[in-house]
């Protein structure tokens, strides 16, 4: 690189403003966003949904969908303004100079075109290669991004590849035309943690090797710490904090960043009773915002905050934040409430509750599916979705169930709810085996176990009022008179911390966090003894996750409910669980107290999960040697012989490939299924 | 693929048996019979009975059924009751005309409908709703118009006033120009209904695909918009369009019956109507059997097109 170009940044975004002109009004998605990115630099843009981060990214490429439009500003790529460019010139920049990796690898590739054809066409256009050269380069690229047998893979269709593989294909596509900048919009959000770790390492390596700059858009602060050198935090369409990754994590200046970092539970150290939470919900971007958008949720807000929208200004060294109060919440935190984790008392230890009968016991619980055998095919295969698992849950406790998608977590949940009938084994709830219940007995059992669903956006009938949604279980079970039910519903909505005025609204009028509270209220309607929470926070904004977790923890304490908490987010699982079970391909591989497992994981798979989980601390991330496990989850219909994890395990020996280890007692509170655990 | 074709053919057997039986019974449930139609008011008593006997209608119904089915097994469709002509010959003469009209209708309407549907979707995706609204409004209007009424309107305009297209006369395959002129009006009537439906489906399908992530991916790699539409959007939107076009072909077979009759085109539709009017059981049974075969054939064809377009489809 010549000294002349060193002077100019690769990408300079200046006062970018993007609006969506909808019928309901103007959504000011991006407001005066400015930043610069140099060659070879890795920058992260962090924000929750609606913060304008994706709209900003699409504005750079001029690919906003209707009714979005860039109102003003400049986007300079090596000094050329992309905003004034003609479509033909832009089409040269798109793909040729800026490669893009999108969020969902499942939907980002054309499903009916082969991988090869999709890769090759862009190279023919941008690099002016002939088809044969392009195919050769495509095969090389697939090898480079870690796809084995690349020649054959070129002929595959997307549906024949796993999510992780597809994301590798998309990365290969982004690299294919030798761009100067790669734009990655939540590239790992749809993937499992172990695959996420692989993809992040891949992107990091690529930028180091090729000198490409990377703009990484995410909502996950842990990933930022692992990945980025520079960070911009967005809230309600503005950059509220901007600086180097070390500064940002060490001394965050904006109250939003400061609070967000505090809401994330740690995977090390003592556990507080409650997480710090940010009150309220992100602003509705359809409404005009007066003053600072974060003011309503900010602990440090002063009256001036509601009148005047602060600009980004230098706070510390080169670190910038948009806040009127110097020091943000740090300035006021001592006087208001003990927010630090250190201040909170640790959870009571398990040992204190002895001799209680478990509220739930699973014995040899098994669910096998048979794939269809047809006239012209040989007999179907057996998928061992859940294979002889044994768990127990004590009253008022939380059991965390962890594992990658396809490991059998959700099948287990379905069986506990008796939405699915086990192939074999027992489900003992309060001393009664409910595995084979039928008719009236089954109906009355359903009161005991209730569910909180993952996606609060799709788990309600949109045509029903909140009142009717919460009341429905009471009606189904024919409990009480109309008046009784009404009182109960009012009681329930207050229990989950919402006002009774919401009872007359429809789900679409509520935010995600409010809806998940309604989901919890509905689950509580029948006074269950067990609640199954299947990824209850994964569809929520980062800033409201802690609210929902705290609510669940409070309810457990107040009502004595037991919770089965299913999640892939290890830090949240650790925070809320007393015991943890790690599942892999239908089997439990490690089972024990949450603290013990996180402190000293015994099974190589648990270790891998912990290594893969990013920690919101760039210093720790840098020190950590990340031992990745390679490959994808094997198909449950055709698991490897011997130990199911043997194909990905770093400690594998010949014995692992032949014999299957059983879950054995290791210590007082721990069971592990591994020959090498000690 | 071959495996699939065999399976389909096996499935055909119960379908054919069902159709044959149903038609056989239905025809005999309509009041009146062939003898009555031929004799009018002139015959009665013994003479009528003798005629019934001669036409083969004197034997019990189950016997008639057995005779008919055994005939079919020998690929013998029999002779018409009324005129005594071989049914297979009548069908072979009429079928090419109907098939030609139907195939032309499907081709022409697909080309026009997919074009305007795609344009409507493309513009709607960019927020230009006026063309989209115009198309939706127009197609609705055409769809609501009864086809016989439109046929009369067209005849009034193009035959009686302008004198461009004849509304009756023979159809001669050796003179394509004259033939096209002859079938122009029925084609217009049949196409109008199909275009309206297929255009609406295309619009919806393409609009949906244009919102998909892989379209954004293609655009983010610099593929010009029009090529995105042709390379990615149309092919992905093809499935519902083909489904509807396949179903439309079935409706079309119904449509040809009325339209052929109005424009007096000697296709199997006209043959069927004549057969029903004269209660000519063997003729009607055979014509409906032909319809059933055509329908199943089209179904198979659409399945093969699915497989060709989308590698995920398993036959």
Coordinates of C-alpha atoms in Angstrom, one line a residue, chain A residues 58 61 63 66 87 91 94-95 98 100 102 104 107-113 117 121-122 125-126 157 159 170 173-174 376, chain B residues 3 7 124-127 129 212-214 216-225 227 231-232 235-236 309-312 314:
Chain A
X58 CA -27.9 -1.8 3.6
X61 CA -24.6 -0.8 -0.4
X63 CA -29.8 -1.9 -1.2
X66 CA -38.9 0.0 -0.2
X87 CA -26.6 1.8 -10.7
X91 CA -23.1 -3.1 -9.3
X94 CA -21.3 -4.6 -4.8
X95 CA -19.6 -8.0 -4.6
X98 CA -17.6 -4.9 -0.9
X100 CA -21.4 -9.3 2.0
X102 CA -25.9 -12.2 5.6
X104 CA -29.4 -16.5 7.8
X107 CA -32.4 -18.5 3.3
X108 CA -29.5 -16.4 1.8
X109 CA -28.7 -18.9 -1.0
X110 CA -30.9 -19.5 -4.0
X111 CA -32.5 -22.9 -3.0
X112 CA -32.8 -24.2 -6.6
X113 CA -29.4 -23.3 -8.0
X117 CA -23.4 -21.9 -10.3
X121 CA -21.6 -16.3 -11.9
X122 CA -20.3 -13.5 -9.7
X125 CA -18.9 -10.8 -13.9
X126 CA -16.5 -9.1 -11.6
X157 CA -27.6 -27.6 -3.7
X159 CA -30.5 -27.9 1.0
X170 CA -21.6 -17.5 1.7
X173 CA -18.9 -16.0 -2.1
X174 CA -18.0 -12.8 -0.3
X376 CA -40.0 -48.7 -3.2
Chain B
X3 CA -40.0 -45.4 -10.9
X7 CA -46.2 -45.6 -9.7
X124 CA -44.9 -3.1 -6.5
X125 CA -41.7 -4.2 -4.9
X126 CA -40.2 -0.8 -5.7
X127 CA -43.2 0.9 -4.3
X129 CA -48.3 0.5 -6.9
X212 CA -36.4 -13.4 0.0
X213 CA -32.9 -13.2 1.4
X214 CA -31.3 -14.8 -1.6
X216 CA -30.9 -9.6 -1.5
X217 CA -27.7 -11.8 -1.7
X218 CA -27.8 -11.7 -5.5
X219 CA -28.2 -7.9 -5.5
X220 CA -25.5 -7.5 -2.9
X221 CA -23.1 -9.2 -5.3
X222 CA -23.9 -6.7 -8.1
X223 CA -26.3 -8.7 -10.2
X224 CA -28.4 -6.1 -12.1
X225 CA -32.1 -6.0 -11.0
X227 CA -31.2 -10.3 -14.3
X231 CA -32.1 -15.7 -13.0
X232 CA -33.5 -16.1 -9.5
X235 CA -37.5 -19.7 -11.4
X236 CA -38.3 -19.7 -7.7
X309 CA -37.1 -26.9 -11.7
X310 CA -36.6 -27.7 -8.1
X311 CA -34.0 -30.4 -7.2
X312 CA -35.6 -30.6 -3.7
X314 CA -39.0 -35.8 -4.6

